Each structure stands twice: as C-alpha cells, then as structure tokens.
Short mmCIF file of C-alpha atoms in Angstrom, two decimals:
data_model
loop_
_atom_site.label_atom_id
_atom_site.label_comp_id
_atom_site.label_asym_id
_atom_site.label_seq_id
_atom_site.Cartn_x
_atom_site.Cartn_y
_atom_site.Cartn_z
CA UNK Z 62 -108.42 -10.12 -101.22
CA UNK Z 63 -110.12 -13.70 -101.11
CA UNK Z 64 -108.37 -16.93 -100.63
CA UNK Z 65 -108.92 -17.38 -104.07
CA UNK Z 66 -107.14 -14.41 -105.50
CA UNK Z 67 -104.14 -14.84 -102.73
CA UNK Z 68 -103.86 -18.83 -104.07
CA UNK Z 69 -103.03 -17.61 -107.59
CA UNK Z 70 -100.45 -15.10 -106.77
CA UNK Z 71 -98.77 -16.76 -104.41
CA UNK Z 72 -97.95 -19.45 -107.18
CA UNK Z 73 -97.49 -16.78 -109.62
CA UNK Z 74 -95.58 -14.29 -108.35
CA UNK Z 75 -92.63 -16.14 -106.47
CA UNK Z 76 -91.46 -16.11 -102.80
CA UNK Z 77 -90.34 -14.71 -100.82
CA UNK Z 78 -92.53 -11.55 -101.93
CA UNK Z 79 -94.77 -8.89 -100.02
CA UNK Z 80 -97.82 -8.23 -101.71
CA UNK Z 81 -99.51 -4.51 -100.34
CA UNK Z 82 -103.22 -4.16 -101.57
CA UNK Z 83 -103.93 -0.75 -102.33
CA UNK Z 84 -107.92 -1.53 -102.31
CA UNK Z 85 -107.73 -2.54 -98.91
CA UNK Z 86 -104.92 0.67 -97.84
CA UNK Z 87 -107.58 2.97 -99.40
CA UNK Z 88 -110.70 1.37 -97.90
CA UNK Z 89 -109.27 1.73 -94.68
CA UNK Z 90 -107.86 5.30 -95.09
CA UNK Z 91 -110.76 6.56 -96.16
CA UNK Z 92 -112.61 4.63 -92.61
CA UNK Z 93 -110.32 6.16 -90.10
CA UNK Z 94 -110.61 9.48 -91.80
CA UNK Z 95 -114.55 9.74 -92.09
CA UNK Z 96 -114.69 8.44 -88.17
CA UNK Z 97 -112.26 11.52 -87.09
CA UNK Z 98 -113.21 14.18 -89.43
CA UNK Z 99 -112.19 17.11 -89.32
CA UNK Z 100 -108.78 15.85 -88.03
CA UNK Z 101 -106.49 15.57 -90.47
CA UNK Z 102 -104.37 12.48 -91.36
CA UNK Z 103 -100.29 12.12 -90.96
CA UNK Z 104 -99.23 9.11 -92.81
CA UNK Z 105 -95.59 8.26 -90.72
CA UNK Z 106 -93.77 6.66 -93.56
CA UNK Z 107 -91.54 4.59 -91.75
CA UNK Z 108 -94.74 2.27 -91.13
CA UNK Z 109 -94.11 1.60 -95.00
CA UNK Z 110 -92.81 3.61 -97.82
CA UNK Z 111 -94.06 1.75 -100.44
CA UNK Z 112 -97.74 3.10 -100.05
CA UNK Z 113 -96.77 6.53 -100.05
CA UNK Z 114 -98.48 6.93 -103.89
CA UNK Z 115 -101.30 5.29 -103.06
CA UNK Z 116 -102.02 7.12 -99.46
CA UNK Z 117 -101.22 10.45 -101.38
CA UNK Z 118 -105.18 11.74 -102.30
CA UNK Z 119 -105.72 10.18 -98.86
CA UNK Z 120 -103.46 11.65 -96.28
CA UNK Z 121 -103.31 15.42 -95.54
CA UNK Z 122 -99.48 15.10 -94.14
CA UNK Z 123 -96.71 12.66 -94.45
CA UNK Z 124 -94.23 12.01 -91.35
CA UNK Z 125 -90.67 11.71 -92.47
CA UNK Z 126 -88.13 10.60 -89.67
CA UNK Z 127 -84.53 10.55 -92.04
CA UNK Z 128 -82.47 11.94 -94.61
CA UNK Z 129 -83.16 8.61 -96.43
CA UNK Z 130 -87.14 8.92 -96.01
CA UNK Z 131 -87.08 12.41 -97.40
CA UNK Z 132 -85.04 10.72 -100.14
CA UNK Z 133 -88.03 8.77 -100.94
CA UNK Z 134 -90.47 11.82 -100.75
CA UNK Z 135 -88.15 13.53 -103.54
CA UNK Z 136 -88.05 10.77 -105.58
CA UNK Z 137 -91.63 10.03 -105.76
CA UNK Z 138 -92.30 13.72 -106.04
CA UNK Z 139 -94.68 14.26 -103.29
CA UNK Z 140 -96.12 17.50 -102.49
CA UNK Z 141 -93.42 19.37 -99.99
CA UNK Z 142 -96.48 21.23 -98.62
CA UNK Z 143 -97.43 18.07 -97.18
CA UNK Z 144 -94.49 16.69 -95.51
CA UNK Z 145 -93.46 17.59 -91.76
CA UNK Z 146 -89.57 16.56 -91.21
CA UNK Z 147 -89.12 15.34 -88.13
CA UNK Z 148 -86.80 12.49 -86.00
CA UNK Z 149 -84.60 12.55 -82.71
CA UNK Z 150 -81.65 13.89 -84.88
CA UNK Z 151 -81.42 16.44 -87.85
CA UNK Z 152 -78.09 17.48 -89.41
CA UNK Z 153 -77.71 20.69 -90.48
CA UNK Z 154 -76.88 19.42 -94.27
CA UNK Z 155 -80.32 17.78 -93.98
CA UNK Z 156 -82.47 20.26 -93.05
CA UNK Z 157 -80.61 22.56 -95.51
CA UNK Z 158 -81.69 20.50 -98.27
CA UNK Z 159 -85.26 19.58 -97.19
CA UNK Z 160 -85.91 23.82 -96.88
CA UNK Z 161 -84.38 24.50 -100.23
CA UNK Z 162 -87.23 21.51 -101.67
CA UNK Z 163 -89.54 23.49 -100.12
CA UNK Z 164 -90.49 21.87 -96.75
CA UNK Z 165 -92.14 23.80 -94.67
CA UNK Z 166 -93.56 21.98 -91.63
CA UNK Z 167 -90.64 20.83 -89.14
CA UNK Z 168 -90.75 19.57 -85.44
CA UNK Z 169 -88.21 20.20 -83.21
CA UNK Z 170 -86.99 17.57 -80.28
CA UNK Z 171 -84.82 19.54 -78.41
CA UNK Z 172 -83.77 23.73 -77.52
CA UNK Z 173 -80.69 22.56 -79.67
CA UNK Z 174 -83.12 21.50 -83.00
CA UNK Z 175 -84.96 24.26 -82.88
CA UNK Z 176 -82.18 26.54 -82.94
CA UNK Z 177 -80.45 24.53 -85.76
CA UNK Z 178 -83.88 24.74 -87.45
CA UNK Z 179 -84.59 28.32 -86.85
CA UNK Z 180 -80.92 29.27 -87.92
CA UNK Z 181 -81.13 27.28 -91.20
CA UNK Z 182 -83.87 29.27 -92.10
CA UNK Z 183 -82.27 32.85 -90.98
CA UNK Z 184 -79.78 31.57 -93.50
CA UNK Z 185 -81.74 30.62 -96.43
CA UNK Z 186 -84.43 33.10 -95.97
CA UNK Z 187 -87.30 31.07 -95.71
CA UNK Z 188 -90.50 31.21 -93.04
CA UNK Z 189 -90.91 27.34 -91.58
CA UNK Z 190 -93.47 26.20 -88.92
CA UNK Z 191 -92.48 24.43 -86.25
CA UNK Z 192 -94.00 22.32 -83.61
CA UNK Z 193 -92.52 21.39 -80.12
CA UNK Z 194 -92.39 18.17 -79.64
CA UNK Z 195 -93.31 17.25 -76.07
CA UNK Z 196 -91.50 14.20 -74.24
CA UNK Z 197 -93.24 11.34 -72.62
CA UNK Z 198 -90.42 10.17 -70.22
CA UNK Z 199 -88.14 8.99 -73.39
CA UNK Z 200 -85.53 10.09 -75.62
CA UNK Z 201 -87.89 11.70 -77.67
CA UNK Z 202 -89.12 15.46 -77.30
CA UNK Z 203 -88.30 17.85 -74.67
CA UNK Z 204 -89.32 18.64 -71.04
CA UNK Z 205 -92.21 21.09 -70.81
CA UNK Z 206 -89.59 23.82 -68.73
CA UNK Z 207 -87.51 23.67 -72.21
CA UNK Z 208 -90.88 23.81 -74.47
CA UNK Z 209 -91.29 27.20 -71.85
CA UNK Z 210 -88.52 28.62 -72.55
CA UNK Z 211 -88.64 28.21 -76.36
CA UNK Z 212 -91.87 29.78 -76.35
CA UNK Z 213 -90.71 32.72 -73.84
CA UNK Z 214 -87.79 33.68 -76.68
CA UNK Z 215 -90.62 33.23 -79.54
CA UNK Z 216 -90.48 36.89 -81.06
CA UNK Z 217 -86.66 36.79 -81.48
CA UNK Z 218 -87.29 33.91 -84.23
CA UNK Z 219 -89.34 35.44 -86.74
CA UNK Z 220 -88.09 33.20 -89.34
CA UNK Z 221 -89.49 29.67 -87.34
CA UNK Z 222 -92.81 30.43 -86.06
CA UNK Z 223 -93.93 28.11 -83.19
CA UNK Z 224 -97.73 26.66 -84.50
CA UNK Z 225 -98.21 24.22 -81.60
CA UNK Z 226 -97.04 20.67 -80.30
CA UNK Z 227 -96.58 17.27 -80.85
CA UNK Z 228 -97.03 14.25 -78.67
CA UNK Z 229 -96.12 10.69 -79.08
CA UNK Z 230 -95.61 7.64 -76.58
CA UNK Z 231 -96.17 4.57 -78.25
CA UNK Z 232 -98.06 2.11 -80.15
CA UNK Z 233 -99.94 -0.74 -79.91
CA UNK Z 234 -102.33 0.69 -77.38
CA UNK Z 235 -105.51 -0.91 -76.53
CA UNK Z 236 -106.43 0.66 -73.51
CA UNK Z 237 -109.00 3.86 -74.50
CA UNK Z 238 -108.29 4.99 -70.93
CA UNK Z 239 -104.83 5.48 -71.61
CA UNK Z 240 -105.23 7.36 -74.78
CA UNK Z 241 -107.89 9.57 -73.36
CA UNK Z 242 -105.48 10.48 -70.35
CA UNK Z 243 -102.43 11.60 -73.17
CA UNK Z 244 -105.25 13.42 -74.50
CA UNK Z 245 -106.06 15.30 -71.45
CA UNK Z 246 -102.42 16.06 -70.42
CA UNK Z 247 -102.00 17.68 -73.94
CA UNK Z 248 -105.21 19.59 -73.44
CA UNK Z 249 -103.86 20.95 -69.98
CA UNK Z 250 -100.85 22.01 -70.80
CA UNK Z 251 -102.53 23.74 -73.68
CA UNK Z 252 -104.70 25.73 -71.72
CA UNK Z 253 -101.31 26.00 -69.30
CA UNK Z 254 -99.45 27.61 -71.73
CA UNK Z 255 -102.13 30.30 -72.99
CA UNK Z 256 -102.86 31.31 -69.35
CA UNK Z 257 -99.16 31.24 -68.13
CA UNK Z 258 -97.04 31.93 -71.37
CA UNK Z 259 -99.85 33.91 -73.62
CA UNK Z 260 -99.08 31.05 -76.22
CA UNK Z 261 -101.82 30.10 -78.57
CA UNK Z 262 -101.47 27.05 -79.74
CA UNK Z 263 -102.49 26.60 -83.57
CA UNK Z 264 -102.11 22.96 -84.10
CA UNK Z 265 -101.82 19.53 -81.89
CA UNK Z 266 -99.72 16.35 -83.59
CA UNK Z 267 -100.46 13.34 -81.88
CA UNK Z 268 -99.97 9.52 -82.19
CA UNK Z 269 -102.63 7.74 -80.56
CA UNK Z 270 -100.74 4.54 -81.46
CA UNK Z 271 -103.68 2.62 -81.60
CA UNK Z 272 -103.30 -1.38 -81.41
CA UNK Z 273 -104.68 -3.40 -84.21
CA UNK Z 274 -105.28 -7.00 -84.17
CA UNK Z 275 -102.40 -9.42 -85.93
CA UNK Z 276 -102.83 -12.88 -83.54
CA UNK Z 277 -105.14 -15.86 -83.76
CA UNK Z 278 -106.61 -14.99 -80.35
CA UNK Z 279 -106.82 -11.27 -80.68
CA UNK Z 280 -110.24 -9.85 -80.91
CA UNK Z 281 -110.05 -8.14 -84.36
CA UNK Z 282 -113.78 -6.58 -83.68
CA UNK Z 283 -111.95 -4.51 -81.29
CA UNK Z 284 -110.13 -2.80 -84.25
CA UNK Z 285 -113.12 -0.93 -84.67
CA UNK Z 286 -114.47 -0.78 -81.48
CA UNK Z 287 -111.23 1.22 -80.09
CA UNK Z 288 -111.50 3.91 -83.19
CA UNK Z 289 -114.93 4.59 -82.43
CA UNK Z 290 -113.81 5.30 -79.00
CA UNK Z 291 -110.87 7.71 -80.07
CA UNK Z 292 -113.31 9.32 -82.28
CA UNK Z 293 -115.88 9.53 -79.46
CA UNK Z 294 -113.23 11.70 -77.50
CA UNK Z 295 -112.99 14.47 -80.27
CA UNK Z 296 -116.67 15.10 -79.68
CA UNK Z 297 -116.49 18.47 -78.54
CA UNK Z 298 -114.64 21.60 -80.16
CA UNK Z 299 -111.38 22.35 -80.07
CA UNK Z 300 -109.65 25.86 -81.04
CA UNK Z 301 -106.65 24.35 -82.42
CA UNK Z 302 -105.97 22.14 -85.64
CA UNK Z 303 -105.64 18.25 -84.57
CA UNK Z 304 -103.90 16.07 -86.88
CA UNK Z 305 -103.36 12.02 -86.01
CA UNK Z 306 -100.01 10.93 -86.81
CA UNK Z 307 -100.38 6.95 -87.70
CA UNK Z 308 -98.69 4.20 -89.35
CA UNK Z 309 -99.42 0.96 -88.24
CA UNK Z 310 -103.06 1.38 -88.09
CA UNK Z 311 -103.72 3.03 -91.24
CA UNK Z 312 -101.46 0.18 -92.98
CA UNK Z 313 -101.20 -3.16 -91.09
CA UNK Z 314 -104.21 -4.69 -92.74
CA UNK Z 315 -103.38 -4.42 -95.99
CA UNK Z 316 -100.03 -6.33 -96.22
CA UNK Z 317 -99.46 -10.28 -97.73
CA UNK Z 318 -95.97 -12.00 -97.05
CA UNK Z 319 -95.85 -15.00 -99.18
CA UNK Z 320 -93.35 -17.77 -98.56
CA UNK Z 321 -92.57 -21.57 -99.63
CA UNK Z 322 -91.91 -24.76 -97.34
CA UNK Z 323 -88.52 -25.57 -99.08
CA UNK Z 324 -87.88 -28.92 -96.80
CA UNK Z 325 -89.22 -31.34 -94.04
CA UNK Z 326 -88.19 -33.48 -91.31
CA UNK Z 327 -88.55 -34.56 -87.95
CA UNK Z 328 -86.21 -33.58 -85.20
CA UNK Z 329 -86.61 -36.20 -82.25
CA UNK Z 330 -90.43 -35.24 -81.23
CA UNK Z 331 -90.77 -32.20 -83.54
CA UNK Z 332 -92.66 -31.90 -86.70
CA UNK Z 333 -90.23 -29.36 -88.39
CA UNK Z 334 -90.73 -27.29 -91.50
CA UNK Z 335 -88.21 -24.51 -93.58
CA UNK Z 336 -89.40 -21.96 -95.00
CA UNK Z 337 -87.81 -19.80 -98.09
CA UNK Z 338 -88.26 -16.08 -95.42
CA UNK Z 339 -87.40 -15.85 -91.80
CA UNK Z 340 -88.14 -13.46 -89.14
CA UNK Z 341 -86.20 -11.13 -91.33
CA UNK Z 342 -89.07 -10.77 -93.43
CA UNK Z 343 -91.58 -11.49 -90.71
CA UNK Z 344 -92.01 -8.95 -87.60
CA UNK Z 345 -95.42 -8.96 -85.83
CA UNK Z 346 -94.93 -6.04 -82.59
CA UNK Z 347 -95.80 -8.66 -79.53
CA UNK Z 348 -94.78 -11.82 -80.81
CA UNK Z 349 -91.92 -13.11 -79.53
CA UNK Z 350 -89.83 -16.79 -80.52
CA UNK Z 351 -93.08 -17.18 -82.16
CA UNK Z 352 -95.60 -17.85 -79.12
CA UNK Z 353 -98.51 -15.84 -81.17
CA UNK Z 354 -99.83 -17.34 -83.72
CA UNK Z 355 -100.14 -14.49 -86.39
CA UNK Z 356 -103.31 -14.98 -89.26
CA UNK Z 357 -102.13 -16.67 -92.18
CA UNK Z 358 -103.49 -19.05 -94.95
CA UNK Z 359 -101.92 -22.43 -96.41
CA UNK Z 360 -102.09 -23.75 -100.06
CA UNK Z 361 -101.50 -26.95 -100.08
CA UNK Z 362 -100.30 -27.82 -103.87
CA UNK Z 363 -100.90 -31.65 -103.78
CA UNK Z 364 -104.36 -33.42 -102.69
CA UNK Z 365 -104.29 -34.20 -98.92
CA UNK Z 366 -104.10 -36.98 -97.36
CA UNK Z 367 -103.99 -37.69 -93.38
CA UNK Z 368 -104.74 -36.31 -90.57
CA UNK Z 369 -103.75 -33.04 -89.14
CA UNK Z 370 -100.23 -32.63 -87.88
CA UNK Z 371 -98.43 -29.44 -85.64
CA UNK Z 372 -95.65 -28.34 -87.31
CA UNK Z 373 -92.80 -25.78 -86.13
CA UNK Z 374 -92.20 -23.43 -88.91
CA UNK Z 375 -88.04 -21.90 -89.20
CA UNK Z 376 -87.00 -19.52 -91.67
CA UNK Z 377 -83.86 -19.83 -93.92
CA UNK Z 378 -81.89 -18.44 -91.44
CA UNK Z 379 -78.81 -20.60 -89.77
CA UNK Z 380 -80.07 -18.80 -86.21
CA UNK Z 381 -82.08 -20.67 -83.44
CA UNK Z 382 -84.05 -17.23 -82.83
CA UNK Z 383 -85.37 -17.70 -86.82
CA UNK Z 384 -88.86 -19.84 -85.88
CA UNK Z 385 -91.64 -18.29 -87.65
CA UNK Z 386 -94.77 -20.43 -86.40
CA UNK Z 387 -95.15 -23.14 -83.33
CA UNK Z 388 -97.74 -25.83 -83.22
CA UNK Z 389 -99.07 -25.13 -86.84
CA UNK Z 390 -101.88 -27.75 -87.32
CA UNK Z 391 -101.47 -28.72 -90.83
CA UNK Z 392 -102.80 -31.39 -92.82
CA UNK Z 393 -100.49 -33.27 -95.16
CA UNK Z 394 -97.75 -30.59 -94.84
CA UNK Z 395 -95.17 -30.71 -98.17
CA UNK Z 396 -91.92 -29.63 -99.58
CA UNK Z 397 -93.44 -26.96 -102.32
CA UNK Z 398 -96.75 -26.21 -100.41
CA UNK Z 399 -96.96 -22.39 -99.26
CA UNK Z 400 -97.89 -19.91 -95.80
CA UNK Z 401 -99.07 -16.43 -96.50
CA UNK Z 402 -98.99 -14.13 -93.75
CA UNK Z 403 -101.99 -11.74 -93.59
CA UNK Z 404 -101.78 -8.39 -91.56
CA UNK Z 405 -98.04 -7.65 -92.32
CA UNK Z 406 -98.69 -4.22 -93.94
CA UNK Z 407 -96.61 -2.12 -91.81
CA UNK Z 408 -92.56 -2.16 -90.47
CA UNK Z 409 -91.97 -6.02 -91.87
CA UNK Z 410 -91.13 -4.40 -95.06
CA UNK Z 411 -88.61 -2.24 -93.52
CA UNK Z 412 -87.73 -3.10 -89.83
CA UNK Z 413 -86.21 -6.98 -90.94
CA UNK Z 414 -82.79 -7.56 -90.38
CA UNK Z 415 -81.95 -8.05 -93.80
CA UNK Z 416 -78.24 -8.12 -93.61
CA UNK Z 417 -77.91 -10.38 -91.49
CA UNK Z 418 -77.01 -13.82 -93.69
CA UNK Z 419 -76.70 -11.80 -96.93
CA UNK Z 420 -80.30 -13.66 -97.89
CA UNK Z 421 -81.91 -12.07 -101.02
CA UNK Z 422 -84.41 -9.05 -100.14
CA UNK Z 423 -88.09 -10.06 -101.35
CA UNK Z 424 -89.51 -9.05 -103.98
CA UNK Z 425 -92.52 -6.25 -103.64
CA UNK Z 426 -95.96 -6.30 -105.23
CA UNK Z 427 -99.14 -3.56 -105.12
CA UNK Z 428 -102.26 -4.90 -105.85
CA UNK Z 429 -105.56 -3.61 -106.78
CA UNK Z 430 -108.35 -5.21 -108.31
CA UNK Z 431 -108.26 -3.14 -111.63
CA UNK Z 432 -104.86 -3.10 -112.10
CA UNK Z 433 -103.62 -6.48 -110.95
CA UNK Z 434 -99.85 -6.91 -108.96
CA UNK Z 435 -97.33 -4.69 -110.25
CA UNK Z 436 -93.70 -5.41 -109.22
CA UNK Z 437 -92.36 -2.23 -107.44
CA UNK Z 438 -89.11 -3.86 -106.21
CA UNK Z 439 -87.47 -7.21 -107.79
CA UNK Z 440 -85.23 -9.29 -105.75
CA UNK Z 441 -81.73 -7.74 -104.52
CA UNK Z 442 -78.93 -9.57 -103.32
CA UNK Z 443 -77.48 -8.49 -99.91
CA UNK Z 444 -73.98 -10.24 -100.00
CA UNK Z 445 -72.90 -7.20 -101.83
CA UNK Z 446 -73.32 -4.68 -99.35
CA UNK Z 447 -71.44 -7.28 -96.83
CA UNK Z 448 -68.51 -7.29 -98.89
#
C-alpha cells in the first residue's frame, strides 16, 4: 500500500483502527511457500485471527493454541482437516468437542495429554494423529525419556497413532546458525529413535521463528536474506513430511495501526505529543519504553511550517509505561495530524492489554486493492467487561 492510499484511509476510516492488507498477506504467503516447497505451511493463529480467510487457499494447516481459537475456526468454518489443536493445556471438554467437529491432527505436551487425548478418542471412537511435542528447556513439550516411553507403549493406543514430532523454541531469530543447529538436533533424534525405538517418524512440526525486521535501524534486506538461508538447509531429502509452523513472519508485514495526535504541549524540556492508542494497541517484540523506533508514516493535515522538532509520543493511557515513540523528528507537529504504524500485522491485534483503562477496542479493517477496506470489527467498549 503507497503513502498515498494509507493518507486517505487513515482520514477516512477513523482511529484508532488496524488496517490488515490481504494483497500484501497473500504476496508474502505465496513467497515463503515457493522458497520452501515442498514443506507445507502452518499458519499459528494466535499471530492474528483475523487473516485466517484470507491465508485459507494459502496455508496447508492452521495452529490453534485454545478453546477460544478453535472457537474462531468453527465460526469461520474452516476445513477441520486442516487444523492441528495444540497448547500447554487441553481440557478434556475441549478436546471432546474439537474430535466430535472433526479434528483430526492433535499434539500432545506431556505423557498426561496424550493419554487424555488418546482416551477421548477410545471414547468417541475416532482415529486422531498425534505428534510429540519435544521440549526445548521450557514449559512447553516433554523430555525426550517421556517422548521414549510414549513411543515404547505405541501399539496399546490404536486409536492415537503417533505420526512424528514437533519442535518449537522461539521467535525472533536471526541467527541461521541457530536455526540450523534446532534443525540438526531434530534430525538426530530422528534417526535416534528409528535405530533405538524402531519408530518411524512420518512428519516433523517446527517453528523456525524467524525474525523479521520492524525498527528504523533493522536491516529489512535481511528478511529475505535469512529465508533463503532456511530454505538453503532443506536442500537435501528428507523421508519424513516437514511442515513450518509460523506466525509472525508470514503476517507482520502486512499490518497498518492508524492513530490521531489528540493534544500538545511541552513538559519542562520535552516536546510531548498524545495520541488516541497506546501500547495497548501497539506491541513491537524488542522494543521496550519505546527505545526502537518502529517504521511508521505521518500526515500532516495542515501546510507546514518550521523546522523539524523531536517529539515524545504517549498513548491515551494514564500510565508512565504508555510512550509509544521517543525523539520523533517532526515538522510542524499538530493536534489532528496522524502516525501510522507499518509492520504491526501480527500479536498487536491480540496480545494488547486492552482491559486495562476500559479504553475502546479499535476498530478492524482488510484491505485489498479490488475490494477496498471492509470493516471486520467496529469499535467495542471495554468498561463493560470491568463492571
């Protein structure tokens, strides 16, 4: 989207509203996909649910983490073949109710999940899949003695067949090395488990949680640069499915957080600005009491006059942690002028602390170049749920 386009929404559609462009989503779908064919693509909702329609030709899986996520799935009617449940913590009524939709794929956490798993579907008659998933040192996933003994105690569970692993440590990497080296662990104890517990493994989740670019100073032709790497490491064969779990990286890009400067003033020394949002609209992963300066744009609504100015940018919130931008150089700065925030495609949406205040929840655009914004989500008041 051009700064042309983005000037007319942003006075057209209101703030404080997210605008998602679908053009850009699909572009870079399609991208990551061609580079690491014949992988297939897991879309992890949580990164934003909002795109889930306009991933869906794109994505081969979807990653659902919550009762409330699989919520979303059913209501938008999305292909149960496609979604793998999966999250540090299942209840029983839950994964009742995501077999009897028809979900098929699970991963299980723990020796406890998979036997909650396994026995839900001794109950309701149904064959699931299930992958291990394999800890890094965290809460999440189990030690490889307990993915052992799952494995050695396989043929007593013909209702949950074990198809292979998953393996997740964290995002935001931008170090090939260290990707290539999760790689190679999973690889191992691949080969470990064929030679040692005669298990074949079928299929490999992982989450490469590669970095993308968000700050002024970040090198954004290293987005690029670091998937050509990753793909670079799937050169040779593989006798097992891989399929990428992302989030972040298939949908930062795509994401527009529109706000207003609503007053002005000087504070002793500082140049200080309020916006309509806050940092519970605004969450770039690394930036922290706003030292980064993320990509945005400014649309001025008055000719300028004078000479650049910095500027310290606070949300609406009455909090001393709610400072969006520091030493903004802006020219002729005004009550009524606006800031869009490029890049803020994934987790703003969802991860905010939107309570907190009982501020209004933004409104929520898609956008695509032959269909225009379409409002998916109008304003809602908060104080509500605080009452």
């Amino acid at each position: 989207m051009d700064g042309m386009k983005l000037s007319e929404l942003v006075k057209t559609l209101g703030t404080p509203s997210y605008v998602f462009d679908t053009d850009i989503l699909q572009e870079r779908v399609r991208m990551v996909s061609q580079k690491l064919a014949p992988a297939k693509l897991c879309y992890a909702i949580k990164a934003n649910p909002f795109l889930i329609r306009a991933m869906d030709v794109l994505v081969d899986r979807y990653e659902i983490c919550s009762p409330g996520e699989f919520h979303i799935c059913v209501k938008n009617e999305l292909d149960m073949e496609k979604i793998v449940l999966s999250g540090v913590y299942k209840a029983e009524a839950d994964v009742r109710y995501a077999m009897e939709q028809g979900v098929r794929h699970f991963t299980a956490e723990s020796v406890s999940q998979f036997r909650l798993v396994q026995s839900c579907a001794d109950k309701l008659g149904k064959k699931v899949d299930i992958l291990l998933r394999v800890t890094s040192g965290c809460q999440f996933g189990m030690s490889e003695e307990d993915v052992r003994s799952l494995l050695r105690e396989r043929e007593q569970y013909p209702q949950a067949e074990i198809v292979g692993l998953q393996y997740f440590t964290g995002t935001q990497k931008k170090q090939i090395k260290k990707i290539a080296a999760e790689l190679q662990y999973m690889e191992d104890f691949i080969r470990r488990l064929e030679a040692e517990e005669g298990f074949v493994t079928r299929t490999l989740e992982y989450g490469p949680g590669l970095g993308v670019p968000y700050f002024t100073k970040d090198d954004f032709e290293e987005d690029e640069r670091l998937l050509d790497a990753f793909a670079a490491l799937l050169q040779k064969e593989r006798p097992y499915e891989l399929v990428f779990e992302m989030g972040r990286y298939l949908a930062a890009s795509c994401g527009y957080y529109m706000t207003k400067i609503v007053d002005q003033k000087q504070n002793d020394a500082v140049n200080v600005l309020i916006a309509d949002g806050g940092i519970h609209h605004v969450n770039y992963y690394g930036q922290n009491m706003a030292m980064k300066t993320p990509v945005l744009s400014y649309f001025p609504q008055h000719p300028l006059q004078g000479e650049e100015e910095e500027w310290t940018v606070y949300g609406a919130l009455c909090t001393t942690a709610d400072i969006l931008l520091k030493r903004l150089s802006l020219v002729d700065a005004r009550v009524g002028d606006y800031l869009v925030f490029h890049n803020i495609g994934a987790y703003s949406v969802t991860e905010g602390m939107y309570l907190f205040l009982s501020r209004d929840m933004p409104k929520i655009y898609l956008y695509s170049e032959e269909t225009g914004p379409e409002l998916i989500r109008d304003t809602l008041e908060t104080w509500k749920w605080n009452t």
